[in-house]
GROMACS .gro file of C-alpha atoms in nm:
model
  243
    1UNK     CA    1   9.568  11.457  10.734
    2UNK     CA    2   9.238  11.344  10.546
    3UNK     CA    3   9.157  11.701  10.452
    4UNK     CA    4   9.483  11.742  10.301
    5UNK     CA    5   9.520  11.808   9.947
    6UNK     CA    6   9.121  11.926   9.976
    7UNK     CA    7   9.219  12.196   9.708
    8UNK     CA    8   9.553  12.046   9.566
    9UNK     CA    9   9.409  11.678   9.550
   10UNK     CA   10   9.280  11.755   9.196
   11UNK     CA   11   9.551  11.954   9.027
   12UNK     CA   12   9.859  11.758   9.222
   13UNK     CA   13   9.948  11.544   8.864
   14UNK     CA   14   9.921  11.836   8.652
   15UNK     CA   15  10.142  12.066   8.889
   16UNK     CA   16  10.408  11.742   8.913
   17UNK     CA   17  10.376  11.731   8.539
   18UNK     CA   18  10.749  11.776   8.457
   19UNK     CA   19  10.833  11.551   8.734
   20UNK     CA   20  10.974  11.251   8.453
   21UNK     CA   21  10.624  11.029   8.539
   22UNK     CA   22  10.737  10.805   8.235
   23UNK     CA   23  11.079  10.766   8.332
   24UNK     CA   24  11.027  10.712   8.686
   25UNK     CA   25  10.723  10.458   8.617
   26UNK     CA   26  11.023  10.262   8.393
   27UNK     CA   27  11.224  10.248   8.717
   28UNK     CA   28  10.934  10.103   8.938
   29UNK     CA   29  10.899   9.838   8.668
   30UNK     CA   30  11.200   9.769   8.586
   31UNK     CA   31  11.314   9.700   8.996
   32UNK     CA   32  10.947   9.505   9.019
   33UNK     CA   33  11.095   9.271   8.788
   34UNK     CA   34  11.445   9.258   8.900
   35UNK     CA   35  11.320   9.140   9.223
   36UNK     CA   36  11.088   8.882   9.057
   37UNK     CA   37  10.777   9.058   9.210
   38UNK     CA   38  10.390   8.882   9.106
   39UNK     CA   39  10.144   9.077   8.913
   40UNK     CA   40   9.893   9.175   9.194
   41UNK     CA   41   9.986   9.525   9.362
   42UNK     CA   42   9.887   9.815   9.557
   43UNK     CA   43   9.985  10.153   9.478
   44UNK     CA   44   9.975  10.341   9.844
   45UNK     CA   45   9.946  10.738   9.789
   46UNK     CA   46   9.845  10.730   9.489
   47UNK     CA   47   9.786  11.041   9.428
   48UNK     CA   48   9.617  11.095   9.107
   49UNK     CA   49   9.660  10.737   9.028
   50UNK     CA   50   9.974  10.779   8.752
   51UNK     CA   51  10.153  10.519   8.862
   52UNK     CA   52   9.868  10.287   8.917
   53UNK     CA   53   9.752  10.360   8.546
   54UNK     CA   54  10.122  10.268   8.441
   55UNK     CA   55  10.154   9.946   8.617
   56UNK     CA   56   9.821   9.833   8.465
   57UNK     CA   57   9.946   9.951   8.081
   58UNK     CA   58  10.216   9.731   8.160
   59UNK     CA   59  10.023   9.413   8.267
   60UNK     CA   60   9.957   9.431   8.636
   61UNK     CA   61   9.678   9.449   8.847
   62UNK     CA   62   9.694   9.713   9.052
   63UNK     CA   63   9.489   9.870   9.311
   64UNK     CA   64   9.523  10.264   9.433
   65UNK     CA   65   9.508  10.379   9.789
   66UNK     CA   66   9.477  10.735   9.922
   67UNK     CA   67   9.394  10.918  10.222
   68UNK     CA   68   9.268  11.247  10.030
   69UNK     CA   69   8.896  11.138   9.885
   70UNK     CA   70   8.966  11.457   9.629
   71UNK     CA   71   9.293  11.316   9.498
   72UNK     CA   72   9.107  10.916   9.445
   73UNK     CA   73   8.863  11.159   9.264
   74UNK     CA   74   9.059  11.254   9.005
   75UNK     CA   75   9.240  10.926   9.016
   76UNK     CA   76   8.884  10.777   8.915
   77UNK     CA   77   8.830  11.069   8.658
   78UNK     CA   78   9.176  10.997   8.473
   79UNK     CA   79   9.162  10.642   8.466
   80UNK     CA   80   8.830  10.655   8.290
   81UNK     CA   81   8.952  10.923   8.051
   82UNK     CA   82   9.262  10.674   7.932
   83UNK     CA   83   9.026  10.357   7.939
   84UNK     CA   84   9.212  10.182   8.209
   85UNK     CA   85   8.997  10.049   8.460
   86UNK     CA   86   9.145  10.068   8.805
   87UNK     CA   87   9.006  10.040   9.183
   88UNK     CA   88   9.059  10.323   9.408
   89UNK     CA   89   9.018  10.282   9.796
   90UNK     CA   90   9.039  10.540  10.051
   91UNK     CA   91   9.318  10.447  10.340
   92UNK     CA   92   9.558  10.534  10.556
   93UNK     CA   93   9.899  10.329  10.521
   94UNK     CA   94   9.928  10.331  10.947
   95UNK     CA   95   9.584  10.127  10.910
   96UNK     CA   96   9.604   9.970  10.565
   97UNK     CA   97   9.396   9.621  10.526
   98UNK     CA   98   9.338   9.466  10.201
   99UNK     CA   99   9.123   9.197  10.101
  100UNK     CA  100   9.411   8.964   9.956
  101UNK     CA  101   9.748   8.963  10.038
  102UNK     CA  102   9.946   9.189   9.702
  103UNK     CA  103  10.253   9.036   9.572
  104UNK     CA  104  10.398   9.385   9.554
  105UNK     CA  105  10.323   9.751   9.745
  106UNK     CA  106  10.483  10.043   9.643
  107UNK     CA  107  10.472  10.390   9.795
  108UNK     CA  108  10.674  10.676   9.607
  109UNK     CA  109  10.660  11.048   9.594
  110UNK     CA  110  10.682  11.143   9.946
  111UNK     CA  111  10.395  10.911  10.110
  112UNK     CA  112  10.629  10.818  10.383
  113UNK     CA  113  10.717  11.163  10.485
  114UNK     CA  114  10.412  11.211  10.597
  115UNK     CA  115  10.411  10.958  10.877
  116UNK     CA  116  10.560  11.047  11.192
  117UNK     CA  117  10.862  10.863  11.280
  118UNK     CA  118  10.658  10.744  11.567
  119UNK     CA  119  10.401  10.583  11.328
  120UNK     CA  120  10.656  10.399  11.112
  121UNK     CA  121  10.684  10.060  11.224
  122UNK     CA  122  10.269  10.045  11.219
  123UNK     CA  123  10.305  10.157  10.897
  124UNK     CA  124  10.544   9.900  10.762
  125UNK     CA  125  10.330   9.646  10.982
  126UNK     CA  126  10.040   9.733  10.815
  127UNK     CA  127  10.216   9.711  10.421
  128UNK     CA  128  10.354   9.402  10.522
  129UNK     CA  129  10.097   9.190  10.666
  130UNK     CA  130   9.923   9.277  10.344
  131UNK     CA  131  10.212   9.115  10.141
  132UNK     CA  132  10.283   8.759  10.067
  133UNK     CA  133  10.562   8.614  10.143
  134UNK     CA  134  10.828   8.729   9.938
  135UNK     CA  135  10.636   9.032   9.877
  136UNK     CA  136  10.804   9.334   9.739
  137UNK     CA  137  10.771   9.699   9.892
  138UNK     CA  138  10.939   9.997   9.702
  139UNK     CA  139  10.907  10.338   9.852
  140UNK     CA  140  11.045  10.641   9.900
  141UNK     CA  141  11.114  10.924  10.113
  142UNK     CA  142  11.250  11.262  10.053
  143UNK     CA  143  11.541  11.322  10.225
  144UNK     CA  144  11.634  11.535  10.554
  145UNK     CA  145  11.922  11.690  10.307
  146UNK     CA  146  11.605  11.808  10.058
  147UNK     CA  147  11.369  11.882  10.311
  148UNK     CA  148  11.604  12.068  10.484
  149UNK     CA  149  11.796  12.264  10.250
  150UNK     CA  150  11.597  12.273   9.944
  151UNK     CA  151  11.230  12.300  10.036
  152UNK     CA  152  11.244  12.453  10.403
  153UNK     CA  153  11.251  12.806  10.533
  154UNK     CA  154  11.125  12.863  10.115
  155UNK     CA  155  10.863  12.986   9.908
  156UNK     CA  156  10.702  12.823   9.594
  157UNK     CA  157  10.482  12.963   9.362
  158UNK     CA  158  10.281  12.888   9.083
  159UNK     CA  159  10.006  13.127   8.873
  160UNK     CA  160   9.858  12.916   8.572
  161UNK     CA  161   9.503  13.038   8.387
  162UNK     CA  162   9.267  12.815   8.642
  163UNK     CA  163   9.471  12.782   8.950
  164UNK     CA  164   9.774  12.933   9.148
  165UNK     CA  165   9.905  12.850   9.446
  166UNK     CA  166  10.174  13.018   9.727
  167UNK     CA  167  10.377  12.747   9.924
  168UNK     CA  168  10.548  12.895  10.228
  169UNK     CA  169  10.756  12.617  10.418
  170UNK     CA  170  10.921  12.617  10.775
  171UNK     CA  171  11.195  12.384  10.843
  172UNK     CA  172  11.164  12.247  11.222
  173UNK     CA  173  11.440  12.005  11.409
  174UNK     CA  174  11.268  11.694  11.240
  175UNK     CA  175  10.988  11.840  11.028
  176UNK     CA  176  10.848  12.087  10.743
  177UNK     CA  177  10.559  12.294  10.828
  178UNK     CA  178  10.382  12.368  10.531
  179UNK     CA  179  10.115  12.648  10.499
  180UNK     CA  180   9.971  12.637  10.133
  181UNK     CA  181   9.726  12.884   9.993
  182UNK     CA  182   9.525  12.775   9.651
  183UNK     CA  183   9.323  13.005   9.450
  184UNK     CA  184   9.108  12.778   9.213
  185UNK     CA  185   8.951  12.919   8.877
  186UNK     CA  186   8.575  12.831   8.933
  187UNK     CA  187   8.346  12.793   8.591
  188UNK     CA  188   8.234  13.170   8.614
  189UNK     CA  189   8.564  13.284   8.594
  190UNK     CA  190   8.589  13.351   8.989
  191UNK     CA  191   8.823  13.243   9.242
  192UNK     CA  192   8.804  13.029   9.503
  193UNK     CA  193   9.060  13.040   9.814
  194UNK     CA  194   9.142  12.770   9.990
  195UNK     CA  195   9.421  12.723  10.260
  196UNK     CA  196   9.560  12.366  10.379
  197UNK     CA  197   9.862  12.317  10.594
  198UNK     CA  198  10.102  11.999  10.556
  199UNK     CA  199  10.349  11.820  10.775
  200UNK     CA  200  10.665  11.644  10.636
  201UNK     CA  201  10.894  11.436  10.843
  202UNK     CA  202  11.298  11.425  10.783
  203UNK     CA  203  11.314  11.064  10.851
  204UNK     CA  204  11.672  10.924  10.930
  205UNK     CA  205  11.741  10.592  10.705
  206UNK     CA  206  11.872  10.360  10.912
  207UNK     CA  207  11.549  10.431  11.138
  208UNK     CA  208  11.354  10.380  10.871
  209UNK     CA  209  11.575  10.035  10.807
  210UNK     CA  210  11.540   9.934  11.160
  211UNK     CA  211  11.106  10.016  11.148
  212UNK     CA  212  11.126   9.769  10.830
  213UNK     CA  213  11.305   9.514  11.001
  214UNK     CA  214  11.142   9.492  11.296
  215UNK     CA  215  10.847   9.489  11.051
  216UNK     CA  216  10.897   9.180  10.952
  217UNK     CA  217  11.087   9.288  10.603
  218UNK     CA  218  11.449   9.055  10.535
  219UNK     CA  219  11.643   9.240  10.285
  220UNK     CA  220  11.621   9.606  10.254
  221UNK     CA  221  11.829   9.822  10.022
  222UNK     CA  222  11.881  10.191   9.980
  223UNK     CA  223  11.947  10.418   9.623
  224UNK     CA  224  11.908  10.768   9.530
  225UNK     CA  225  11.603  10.854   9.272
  226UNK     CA  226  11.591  10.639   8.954
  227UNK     CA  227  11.897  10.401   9.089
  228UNK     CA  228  12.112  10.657   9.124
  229UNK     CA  229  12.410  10.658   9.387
  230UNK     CA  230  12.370  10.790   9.743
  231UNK     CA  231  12.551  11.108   9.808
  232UNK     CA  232  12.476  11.350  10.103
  233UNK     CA  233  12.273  11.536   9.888
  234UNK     CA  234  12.089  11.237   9.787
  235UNK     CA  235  11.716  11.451   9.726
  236UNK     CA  236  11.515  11.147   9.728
  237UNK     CA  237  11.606  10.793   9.848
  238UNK     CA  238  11.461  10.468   9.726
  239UNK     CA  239  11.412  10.184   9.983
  240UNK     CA  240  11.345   9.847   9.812
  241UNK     CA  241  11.242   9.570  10.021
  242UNK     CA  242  11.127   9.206  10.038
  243UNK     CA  243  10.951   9.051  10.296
   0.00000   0.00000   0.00000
């Protein structure tokens, strides 16, 4: 999983682009202080760093952690472009250590779906042993309803003027194979091809609300993206949790 997002890593924020970033930071924020969370945080997958950026415009001190070494790249390269000055460290969420103990972790955008379900409980092990107590963790996870219906057995596509890419997705009993071909628009005007396959997990929520308990998280609740209701066709659900 390190060498994925080897190609993607440094174009993933501007293909997510009209994924509501501002709106969706709001929501992190706002449920940060709803639940009365501190000011020192870890953003885990974080990407290209947006939401790290955003928590620190708003006051917090934040630090970003990635497995892909090209998306903290960019990260580092956009930060420094909007004058925010933000650490990026390179780690894997089943293994994460921090110096300190945060007062808040969050996780959003599909980080989770990445673990095996096997791998869960060392991951919330990991995020919570990192926390104080009382420590917040929001996260999210696409769900088996999306995963299944929406972005399996498909084909996504994308042609822009300095990179396209071909998505072709197989949905499994409990996982999306992903095979992902980018063609990247090099300074001579050539082409560069690179191809990077992907796993996704469906992960079923009351395992994942078992994993957390057993993880040493006390209250745990579930809503759809933004705060919205659950529904069976609940795309993306929000777990926020307090340790």
């Amino acid at each position: 999983m390190s060498q994925s997002y080897a190609a993607l890593g440094g174009w993933f924020e501007y293909l997510n682009k009209d994924c509501g970033y501002d709106q969706w930071s709001q929501y992190l924020i706002n449920r940060l202080s709803g639940l009365g969370a501190g000011s020192e945080g870890v953003d885990i997958g974080c990407g290209n760093g947006y939401f790290t950026r955003a928590l620190i415009k708003q006051g917090y001190s934040v630090k970003g952690v990635d497995i892909s070494a090209r998306m903290l790249s960019r990260a580092k390269e956009l930060s420094a472009a909007e004058g925010v000055r933000a650490e990026f460290l390179l780690g894997d969420i089943t293994k994460l250590k921090l110096a300190s103990k945060a007062d808040f972790a969050i996780a959003v955008n599909d980080c989770l779906n990445y673990v095996p379900p096997e791998k869960l409980h060392a991951a919330f092990t990991h995020v919570s042993a990192c926390l104080k107590k009382g420590g917040v963790f929001i996260f999210d996870i696409s769900s088996r309803y999306k995963l299944e219906n929406i972005i399996g057995d498909n084909l996504f596509a994308e042609d822009t003027d300095d990179i396209t890419y071909l998505w072709f997705n197989s949905f499994k009993s409990d996982r999306v194979e992903m095979d992902i071909t980018v063609f990247e628009k090099a300074a001579n005007g050539t082409y560069t091809r690179t191809d990077e396959n992907h796993v996704q997990y469906a992960h079923d929520m009351q395992a994942v609300k078992d994993a957390l308990l057993s993880a040493g998280f006390g209250y745990v609740n579930c809503e759809g993206h933004l705060g919205e209701p659950l529904t069976p066709e609940t795309q993306r659900i929000n777990f926020i949790c307090k340790k």
